[in-house]
PDB file of C-alpha atoms in Angstrom:
ATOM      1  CA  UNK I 273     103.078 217.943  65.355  1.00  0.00           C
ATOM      2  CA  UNK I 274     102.715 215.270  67.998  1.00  0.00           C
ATOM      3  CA  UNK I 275     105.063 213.235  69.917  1.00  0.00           C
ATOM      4  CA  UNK I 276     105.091 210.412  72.624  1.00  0.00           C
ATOM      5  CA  UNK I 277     107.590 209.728  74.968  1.00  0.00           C
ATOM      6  CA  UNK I 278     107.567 207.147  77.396  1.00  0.00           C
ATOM      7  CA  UNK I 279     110.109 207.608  80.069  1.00  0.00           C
ATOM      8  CA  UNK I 280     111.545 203.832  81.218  1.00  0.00           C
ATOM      9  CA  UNK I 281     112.744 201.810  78.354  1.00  0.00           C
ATOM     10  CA  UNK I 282     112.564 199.168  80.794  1.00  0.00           C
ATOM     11  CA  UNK I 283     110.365 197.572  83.891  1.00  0.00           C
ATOM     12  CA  UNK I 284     111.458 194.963  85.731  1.00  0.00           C
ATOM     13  CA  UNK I 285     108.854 193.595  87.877  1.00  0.00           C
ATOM     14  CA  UNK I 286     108.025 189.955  90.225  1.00  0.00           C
ATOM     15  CA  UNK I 287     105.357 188.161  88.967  1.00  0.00           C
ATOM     16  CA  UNK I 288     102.066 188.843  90.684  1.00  0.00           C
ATOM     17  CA  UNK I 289     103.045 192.632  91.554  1.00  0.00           C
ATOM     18  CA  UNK I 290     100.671 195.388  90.124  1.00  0.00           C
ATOM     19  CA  UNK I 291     103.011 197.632  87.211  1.00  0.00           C
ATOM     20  CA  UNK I 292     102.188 200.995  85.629  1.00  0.00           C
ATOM     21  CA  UNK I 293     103.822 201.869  82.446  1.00  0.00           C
ATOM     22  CA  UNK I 294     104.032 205.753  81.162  1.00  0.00           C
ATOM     23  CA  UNK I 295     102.861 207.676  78.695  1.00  0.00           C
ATOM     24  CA  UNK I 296     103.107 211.427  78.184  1.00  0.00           C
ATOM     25  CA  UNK I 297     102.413 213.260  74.673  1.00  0.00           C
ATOM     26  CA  UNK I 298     102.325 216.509  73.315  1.00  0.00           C
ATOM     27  CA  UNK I 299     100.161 217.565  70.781  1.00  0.00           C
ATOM     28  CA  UNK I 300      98.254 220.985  69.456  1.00  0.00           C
ATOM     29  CA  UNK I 301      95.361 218.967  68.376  1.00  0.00           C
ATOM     30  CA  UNK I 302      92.777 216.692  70.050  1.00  0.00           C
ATOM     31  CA  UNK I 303      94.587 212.782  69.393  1.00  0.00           C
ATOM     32  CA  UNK I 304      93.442 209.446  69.787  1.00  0.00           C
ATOM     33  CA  UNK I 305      95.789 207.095  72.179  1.00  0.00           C
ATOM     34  CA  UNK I 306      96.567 203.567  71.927  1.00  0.00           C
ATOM     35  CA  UNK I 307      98.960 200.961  73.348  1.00  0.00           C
ATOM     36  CA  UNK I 308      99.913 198.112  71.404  1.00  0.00           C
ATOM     37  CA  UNK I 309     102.076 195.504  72.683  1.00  0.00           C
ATOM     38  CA  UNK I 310     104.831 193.474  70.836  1.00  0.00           C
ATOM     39  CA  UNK I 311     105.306 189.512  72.072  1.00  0.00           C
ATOM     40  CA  UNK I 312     109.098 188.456  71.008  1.00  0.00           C
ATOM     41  CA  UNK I 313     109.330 188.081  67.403  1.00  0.00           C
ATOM     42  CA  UNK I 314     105.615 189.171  66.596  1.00  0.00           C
ATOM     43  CA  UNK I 315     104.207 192.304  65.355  1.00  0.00           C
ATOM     44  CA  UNK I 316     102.036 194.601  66.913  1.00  0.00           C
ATOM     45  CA  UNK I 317      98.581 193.669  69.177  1.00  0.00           C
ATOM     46  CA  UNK I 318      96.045 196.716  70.102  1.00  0.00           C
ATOM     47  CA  UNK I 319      95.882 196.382  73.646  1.00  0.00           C
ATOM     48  CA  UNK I 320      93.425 199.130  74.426  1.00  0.00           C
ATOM     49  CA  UNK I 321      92.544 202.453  72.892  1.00  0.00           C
ATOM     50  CA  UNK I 322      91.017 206.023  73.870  1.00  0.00           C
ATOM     51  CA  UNK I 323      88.883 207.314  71.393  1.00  0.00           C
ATOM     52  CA  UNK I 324      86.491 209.914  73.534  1.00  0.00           C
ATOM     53  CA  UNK I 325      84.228 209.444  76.772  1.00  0.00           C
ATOM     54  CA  UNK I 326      85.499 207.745  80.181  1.00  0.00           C
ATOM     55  CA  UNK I 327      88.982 208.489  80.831  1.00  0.00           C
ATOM     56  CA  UNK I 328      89.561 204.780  82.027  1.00  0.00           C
ATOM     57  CA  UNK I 329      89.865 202.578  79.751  1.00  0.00           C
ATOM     58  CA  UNK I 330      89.788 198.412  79.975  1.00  0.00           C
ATOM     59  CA  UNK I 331      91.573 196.498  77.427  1.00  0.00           C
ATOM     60  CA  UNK I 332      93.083 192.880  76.987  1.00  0.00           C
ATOM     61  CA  UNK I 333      94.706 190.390  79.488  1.00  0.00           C
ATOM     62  CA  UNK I 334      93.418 192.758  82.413  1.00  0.00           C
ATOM     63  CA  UNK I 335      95.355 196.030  81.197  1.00  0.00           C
ATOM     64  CA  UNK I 336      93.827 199.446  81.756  1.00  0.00           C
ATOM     65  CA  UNK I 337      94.941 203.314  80.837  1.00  0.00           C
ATOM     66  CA  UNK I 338      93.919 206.416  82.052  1.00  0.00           C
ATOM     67  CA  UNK I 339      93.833 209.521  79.994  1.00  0.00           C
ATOM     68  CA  UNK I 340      94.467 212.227  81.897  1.00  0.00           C
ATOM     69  CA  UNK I 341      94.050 215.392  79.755  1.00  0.00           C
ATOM     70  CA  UNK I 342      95.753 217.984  82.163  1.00  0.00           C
ATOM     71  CA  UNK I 343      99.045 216.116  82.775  1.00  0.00           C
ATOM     72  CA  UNK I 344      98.539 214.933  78.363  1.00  0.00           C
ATOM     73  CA  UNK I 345      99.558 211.383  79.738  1.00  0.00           C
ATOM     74  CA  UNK I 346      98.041 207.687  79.224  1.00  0.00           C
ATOM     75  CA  UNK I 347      99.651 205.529  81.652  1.00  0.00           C
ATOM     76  CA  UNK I 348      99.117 201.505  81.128  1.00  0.00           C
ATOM     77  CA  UNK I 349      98.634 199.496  84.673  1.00  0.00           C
ATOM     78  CA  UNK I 350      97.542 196.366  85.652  1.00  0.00           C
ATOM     79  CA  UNK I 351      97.287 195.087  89.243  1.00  0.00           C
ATOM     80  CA  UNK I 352      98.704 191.616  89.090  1.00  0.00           C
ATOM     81  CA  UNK I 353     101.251 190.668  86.114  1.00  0.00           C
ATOM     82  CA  UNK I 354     101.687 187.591  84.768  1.00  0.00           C
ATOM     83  CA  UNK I 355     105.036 185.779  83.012  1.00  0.00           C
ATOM     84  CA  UNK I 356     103.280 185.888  79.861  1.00  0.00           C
ATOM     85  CA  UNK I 357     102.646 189.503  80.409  1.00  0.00           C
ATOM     86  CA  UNK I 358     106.469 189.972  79.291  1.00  0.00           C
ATOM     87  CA  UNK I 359     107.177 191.876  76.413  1.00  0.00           C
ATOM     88  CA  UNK I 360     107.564 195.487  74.418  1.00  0.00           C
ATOM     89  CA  UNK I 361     105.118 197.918  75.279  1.00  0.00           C
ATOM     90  CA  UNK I 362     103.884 200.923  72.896  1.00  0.00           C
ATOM     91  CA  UNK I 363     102.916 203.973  73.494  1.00  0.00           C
ATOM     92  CA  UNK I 364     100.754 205.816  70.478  1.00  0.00           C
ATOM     93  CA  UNK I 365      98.701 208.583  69.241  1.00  0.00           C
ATOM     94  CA  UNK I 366      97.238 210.017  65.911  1.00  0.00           C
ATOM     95  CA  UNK I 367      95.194 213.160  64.892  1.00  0.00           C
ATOM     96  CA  UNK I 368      91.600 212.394  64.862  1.00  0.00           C
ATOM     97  CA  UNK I 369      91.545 213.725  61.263  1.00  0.00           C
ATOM     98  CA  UNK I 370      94.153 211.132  59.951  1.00  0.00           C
ATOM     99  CA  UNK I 371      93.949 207.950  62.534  1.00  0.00           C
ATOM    100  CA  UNK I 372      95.917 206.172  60.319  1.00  0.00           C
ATOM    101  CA  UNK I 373      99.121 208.026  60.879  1.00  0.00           C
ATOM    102  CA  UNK I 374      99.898 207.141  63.915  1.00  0.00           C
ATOM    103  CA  UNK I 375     103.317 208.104  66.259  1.00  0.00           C
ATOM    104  CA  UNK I 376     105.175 205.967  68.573  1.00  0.00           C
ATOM    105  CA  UNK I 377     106.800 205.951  71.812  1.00  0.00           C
ATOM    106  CA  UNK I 378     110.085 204.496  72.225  1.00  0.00           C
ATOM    107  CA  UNK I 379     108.873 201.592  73.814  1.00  0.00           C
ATOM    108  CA  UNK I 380     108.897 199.730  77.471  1.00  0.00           C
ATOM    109  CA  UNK I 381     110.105 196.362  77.445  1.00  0.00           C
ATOM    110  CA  UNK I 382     108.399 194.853  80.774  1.00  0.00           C
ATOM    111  CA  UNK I 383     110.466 191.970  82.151  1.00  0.00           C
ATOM    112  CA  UNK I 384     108.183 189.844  84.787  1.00  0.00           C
ATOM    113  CA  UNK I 385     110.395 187.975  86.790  1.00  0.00           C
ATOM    114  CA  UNK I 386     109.385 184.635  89.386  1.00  0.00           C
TER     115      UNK I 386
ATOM    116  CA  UNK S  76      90.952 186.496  57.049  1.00  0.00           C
ATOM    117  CA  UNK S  77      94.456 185.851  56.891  1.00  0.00           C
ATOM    118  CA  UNK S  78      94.678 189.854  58.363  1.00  0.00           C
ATOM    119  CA  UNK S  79      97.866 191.534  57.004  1.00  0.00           C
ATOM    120  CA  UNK S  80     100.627 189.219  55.362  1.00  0.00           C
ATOM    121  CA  UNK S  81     104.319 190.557  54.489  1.00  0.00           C
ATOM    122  CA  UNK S  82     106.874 188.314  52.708  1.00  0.00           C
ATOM    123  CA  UNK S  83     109.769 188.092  53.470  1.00  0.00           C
ATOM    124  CA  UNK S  84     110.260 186.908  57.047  1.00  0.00           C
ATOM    125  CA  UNK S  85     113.717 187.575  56.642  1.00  0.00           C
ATOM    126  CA  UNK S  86     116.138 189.421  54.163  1.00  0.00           C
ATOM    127  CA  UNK S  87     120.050 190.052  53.957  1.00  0.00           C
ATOM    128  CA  UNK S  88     120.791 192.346  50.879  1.00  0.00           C
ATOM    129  CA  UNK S  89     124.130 193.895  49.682  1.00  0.00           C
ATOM    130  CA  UNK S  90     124.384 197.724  49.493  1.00  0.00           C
ATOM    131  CA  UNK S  91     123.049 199.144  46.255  1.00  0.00           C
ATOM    132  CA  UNK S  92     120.658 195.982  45.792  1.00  0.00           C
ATOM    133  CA  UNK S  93     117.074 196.578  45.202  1.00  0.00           C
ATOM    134  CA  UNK S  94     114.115 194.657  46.577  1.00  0.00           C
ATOM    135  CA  UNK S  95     110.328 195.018  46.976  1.00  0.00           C
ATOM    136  CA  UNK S  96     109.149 193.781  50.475  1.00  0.00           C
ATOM    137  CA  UNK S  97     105.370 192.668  49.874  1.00  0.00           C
ATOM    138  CA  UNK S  98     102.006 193.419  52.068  1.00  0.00           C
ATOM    139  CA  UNK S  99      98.423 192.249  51.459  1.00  0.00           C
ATOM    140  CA  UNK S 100      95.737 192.534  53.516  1.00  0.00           C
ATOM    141  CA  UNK S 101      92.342 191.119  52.874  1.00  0.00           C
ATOM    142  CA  UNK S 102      90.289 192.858  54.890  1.00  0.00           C
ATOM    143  CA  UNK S 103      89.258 195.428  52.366  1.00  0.00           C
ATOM    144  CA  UNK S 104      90.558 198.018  54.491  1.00  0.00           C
ATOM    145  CA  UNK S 105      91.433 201.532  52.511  1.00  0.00           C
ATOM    146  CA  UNK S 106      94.168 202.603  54.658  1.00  0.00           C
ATOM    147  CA  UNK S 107      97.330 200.804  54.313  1.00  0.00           C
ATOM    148  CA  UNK S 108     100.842 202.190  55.898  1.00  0.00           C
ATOM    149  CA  UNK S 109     104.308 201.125  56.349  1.00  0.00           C
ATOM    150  CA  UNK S 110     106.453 201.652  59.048  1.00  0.00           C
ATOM    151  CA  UNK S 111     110.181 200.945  60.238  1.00  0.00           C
ATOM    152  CA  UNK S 112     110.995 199.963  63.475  1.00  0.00           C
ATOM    153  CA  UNK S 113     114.187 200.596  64.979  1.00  0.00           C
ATOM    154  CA  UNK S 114     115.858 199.663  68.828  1.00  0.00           C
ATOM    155  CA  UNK S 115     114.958 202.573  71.324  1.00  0.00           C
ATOM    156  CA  UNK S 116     113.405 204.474  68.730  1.00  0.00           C
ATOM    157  CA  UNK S 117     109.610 203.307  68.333  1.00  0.00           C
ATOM    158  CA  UNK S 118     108.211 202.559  64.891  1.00  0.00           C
ATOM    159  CA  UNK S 119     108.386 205.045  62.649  1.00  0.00           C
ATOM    160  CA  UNK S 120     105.899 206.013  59.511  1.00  0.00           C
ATOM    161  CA  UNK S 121     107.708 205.498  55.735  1.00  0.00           C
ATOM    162  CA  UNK S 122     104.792 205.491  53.684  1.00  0.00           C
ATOM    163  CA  UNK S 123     101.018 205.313  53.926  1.00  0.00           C
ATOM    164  CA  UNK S 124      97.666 205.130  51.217  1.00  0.00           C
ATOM    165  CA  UNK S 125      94.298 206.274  51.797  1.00  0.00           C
ATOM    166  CA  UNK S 126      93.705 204.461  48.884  1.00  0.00           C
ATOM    167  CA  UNK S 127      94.193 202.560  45.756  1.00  0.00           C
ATOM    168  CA  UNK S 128      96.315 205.570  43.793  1.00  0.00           C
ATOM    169  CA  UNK S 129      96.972 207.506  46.515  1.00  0.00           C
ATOM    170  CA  UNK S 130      99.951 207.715  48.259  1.00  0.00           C
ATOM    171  CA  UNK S 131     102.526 210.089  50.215  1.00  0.00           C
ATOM    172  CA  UNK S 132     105.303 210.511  52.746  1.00  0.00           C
ATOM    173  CA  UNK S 133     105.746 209.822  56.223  1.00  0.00           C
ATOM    174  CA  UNK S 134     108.233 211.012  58.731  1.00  0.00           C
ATOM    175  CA  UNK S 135     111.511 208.529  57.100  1.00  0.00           C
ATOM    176  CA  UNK S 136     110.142 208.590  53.707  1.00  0.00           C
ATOM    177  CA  UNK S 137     113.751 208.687  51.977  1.00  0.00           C
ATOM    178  CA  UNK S 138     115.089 205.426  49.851  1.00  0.00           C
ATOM    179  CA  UNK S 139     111.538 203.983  49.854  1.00  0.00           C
ATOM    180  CA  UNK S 140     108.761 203.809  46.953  1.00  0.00           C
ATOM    181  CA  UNK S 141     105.516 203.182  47.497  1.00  0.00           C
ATOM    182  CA  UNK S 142     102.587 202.378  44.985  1.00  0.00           C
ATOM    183  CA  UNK S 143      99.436 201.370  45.746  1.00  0.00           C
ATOM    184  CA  UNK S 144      97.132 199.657  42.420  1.00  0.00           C
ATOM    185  CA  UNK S 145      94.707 197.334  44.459  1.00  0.00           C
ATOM    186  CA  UNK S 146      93.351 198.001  47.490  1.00  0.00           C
ATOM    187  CA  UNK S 147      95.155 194.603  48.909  1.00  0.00           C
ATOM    188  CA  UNK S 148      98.612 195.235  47.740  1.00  0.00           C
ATOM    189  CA  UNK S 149     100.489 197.841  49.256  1.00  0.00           C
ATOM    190  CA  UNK S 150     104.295 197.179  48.147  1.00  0.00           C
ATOM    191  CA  UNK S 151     107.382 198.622  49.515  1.00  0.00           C
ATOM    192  CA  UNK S 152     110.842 199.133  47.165  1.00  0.00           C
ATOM    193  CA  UNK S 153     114.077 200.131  48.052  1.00  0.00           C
ATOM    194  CA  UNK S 154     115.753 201.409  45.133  1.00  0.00           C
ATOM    195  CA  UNK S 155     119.312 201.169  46.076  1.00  0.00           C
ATOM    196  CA  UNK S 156     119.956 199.038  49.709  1.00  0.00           C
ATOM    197  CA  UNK S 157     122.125 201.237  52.188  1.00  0.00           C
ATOM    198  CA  UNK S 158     123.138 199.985  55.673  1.00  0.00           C
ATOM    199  CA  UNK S 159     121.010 202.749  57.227  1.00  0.00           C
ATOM    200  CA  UNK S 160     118.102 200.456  56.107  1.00  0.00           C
ATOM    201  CA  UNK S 161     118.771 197.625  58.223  1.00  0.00           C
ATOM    202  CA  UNK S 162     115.502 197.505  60.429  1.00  0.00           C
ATOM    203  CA  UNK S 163     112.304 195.680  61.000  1.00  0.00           C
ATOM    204  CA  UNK S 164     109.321 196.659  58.645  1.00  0.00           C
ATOM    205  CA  UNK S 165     105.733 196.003  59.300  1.00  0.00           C
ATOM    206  CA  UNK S 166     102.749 197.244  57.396  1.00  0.00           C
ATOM    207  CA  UNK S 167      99.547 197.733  58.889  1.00  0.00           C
ATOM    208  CA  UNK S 168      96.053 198.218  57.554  1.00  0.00           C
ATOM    209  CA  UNK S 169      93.080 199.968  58.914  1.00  0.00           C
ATOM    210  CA  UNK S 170      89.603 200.996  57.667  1.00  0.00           C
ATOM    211  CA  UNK S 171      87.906 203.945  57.235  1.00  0.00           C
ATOM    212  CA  UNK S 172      84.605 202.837  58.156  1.00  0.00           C
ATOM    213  CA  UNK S 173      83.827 203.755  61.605  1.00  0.00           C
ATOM    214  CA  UNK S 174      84.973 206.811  61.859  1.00  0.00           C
ATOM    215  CA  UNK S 175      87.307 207.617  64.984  1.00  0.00           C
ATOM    216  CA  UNK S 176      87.682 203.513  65.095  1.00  0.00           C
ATOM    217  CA  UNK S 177      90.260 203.154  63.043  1.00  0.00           C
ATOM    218  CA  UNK S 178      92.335 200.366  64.696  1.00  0.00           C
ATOM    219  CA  UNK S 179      95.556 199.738  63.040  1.00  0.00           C
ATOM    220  CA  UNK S 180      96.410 195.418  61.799  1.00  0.00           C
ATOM    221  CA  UNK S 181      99.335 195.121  61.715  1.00  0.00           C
ATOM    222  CA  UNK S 182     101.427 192.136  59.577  1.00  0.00           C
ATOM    223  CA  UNK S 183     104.445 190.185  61.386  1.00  0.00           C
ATOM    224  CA  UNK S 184     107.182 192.348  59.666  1.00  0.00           C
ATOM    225  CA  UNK S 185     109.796 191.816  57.779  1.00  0.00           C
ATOM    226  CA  UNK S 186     113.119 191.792  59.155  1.00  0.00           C
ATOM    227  CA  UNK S 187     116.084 193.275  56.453  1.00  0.00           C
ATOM    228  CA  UNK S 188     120.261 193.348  56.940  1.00  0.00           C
ATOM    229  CA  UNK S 189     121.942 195.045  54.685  1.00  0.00           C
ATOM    230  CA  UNK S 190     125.762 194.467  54.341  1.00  0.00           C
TER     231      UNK S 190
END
């Protein structure tokens, strides 16, 4: 079975200031990772993905994750956060044999402040 | 594309009512999957369909019904409303073209009180 926790339910952070958000799952099998983020009142956006290849990965609005395969974590960061930038932040994975099942995290609401 | 839909927005049911929350999707995607989402606990997976006549259980899979007779319509029933049910519900579509590329869509949810 897999699972993904991510350790701060919250992130407060000043506008402008870089932010790294974390990931760390556990899993028997080889998984695909994503992080999707939730605006208020929305549903979910793919922000980026790891599928297989370079460990750093570029997504949307200047996000990026790392997959590190040693410490099984996929940590979200961006260097300069934005107000708009504020919102729920998710964590997933799936088997690559059934991609459509995927698990969450818990969630990180990041708060950017003025 | 309109992407994934879900009616209702909103919902407020007694306990014991039944109701069918609705999801379409018209990007002829076969996988189709519905999920729960709950504070400080993620989303979790109720049902899911690899396709049209095929469907099975998730990881919260009890006091839902799926069915699956079109590849668009991928319906979610709750038999008899408990309280436990009160949550956010989103269904989310994905193809199985492009293998290993399976991106999830997901709809704007449904959000459901029950009294």
């Amino acid at each position: 079975a897999q699972s993904v926790t991510q350790l701060d339910s919250q992130v407060p952070v000043f506008e402008e200031a870089p932010v790294e958000l974390r990931c760390n799952y556990s899993s028997s099998v080889s998984v695909y990772l994503f992080w999707y983020v939730q605006y208020p009142n929305q549903g979910l956006q793919l922000l980026l993905k790891y599928l297989s290849g370079s460990t750093l990965v570029k997504g949307i609005n200047g996000f990026e994750a790392e997959f590190n395969k040693s410490q099984t974590s996929f940590h979200l960061r961006k260097p300069s956060v934005h107000i708009s930038d504020t919102a729920e932040y998710f964590c997933a994975v799936s088997r690559m044999d059934s991609s459509y099942k995927l698990i969450f995290g818990s969630g990180t609401r990041l708060l950017v402040r003025p | 594309n309109a992407g994934v839909t879900q009616t209702p927005k909103f919902q407020v049911l007694k306990t014991g009512q039944s109701m069918t929350l609705q999801c379409a999707q018209d990007m002829n995607h076969e996988y189709m999957s519905w999920y729960r989402q709950d504070p400080g606990m993620g989303l979790r997976l109720i049902h899911y369909s690899v396709g049209a006549g095929i469907t099975d259980q998730g990881e919260v899979p009890n006091g839902y019904n799926v069915s699956r007779s079109t590849t668009e319509d991928f319906p979610l029933r709750l038999l008899s409303a408990a309280p436990s049910q009160t949550s956010v519900y989103f269904c989310a579509s994905s193809s199985r073209r492009g293998a290993g590329d399976n991106e999830q869509f997901f709809g704007p949810g449904t959000r459901l009180t029950v009294l």
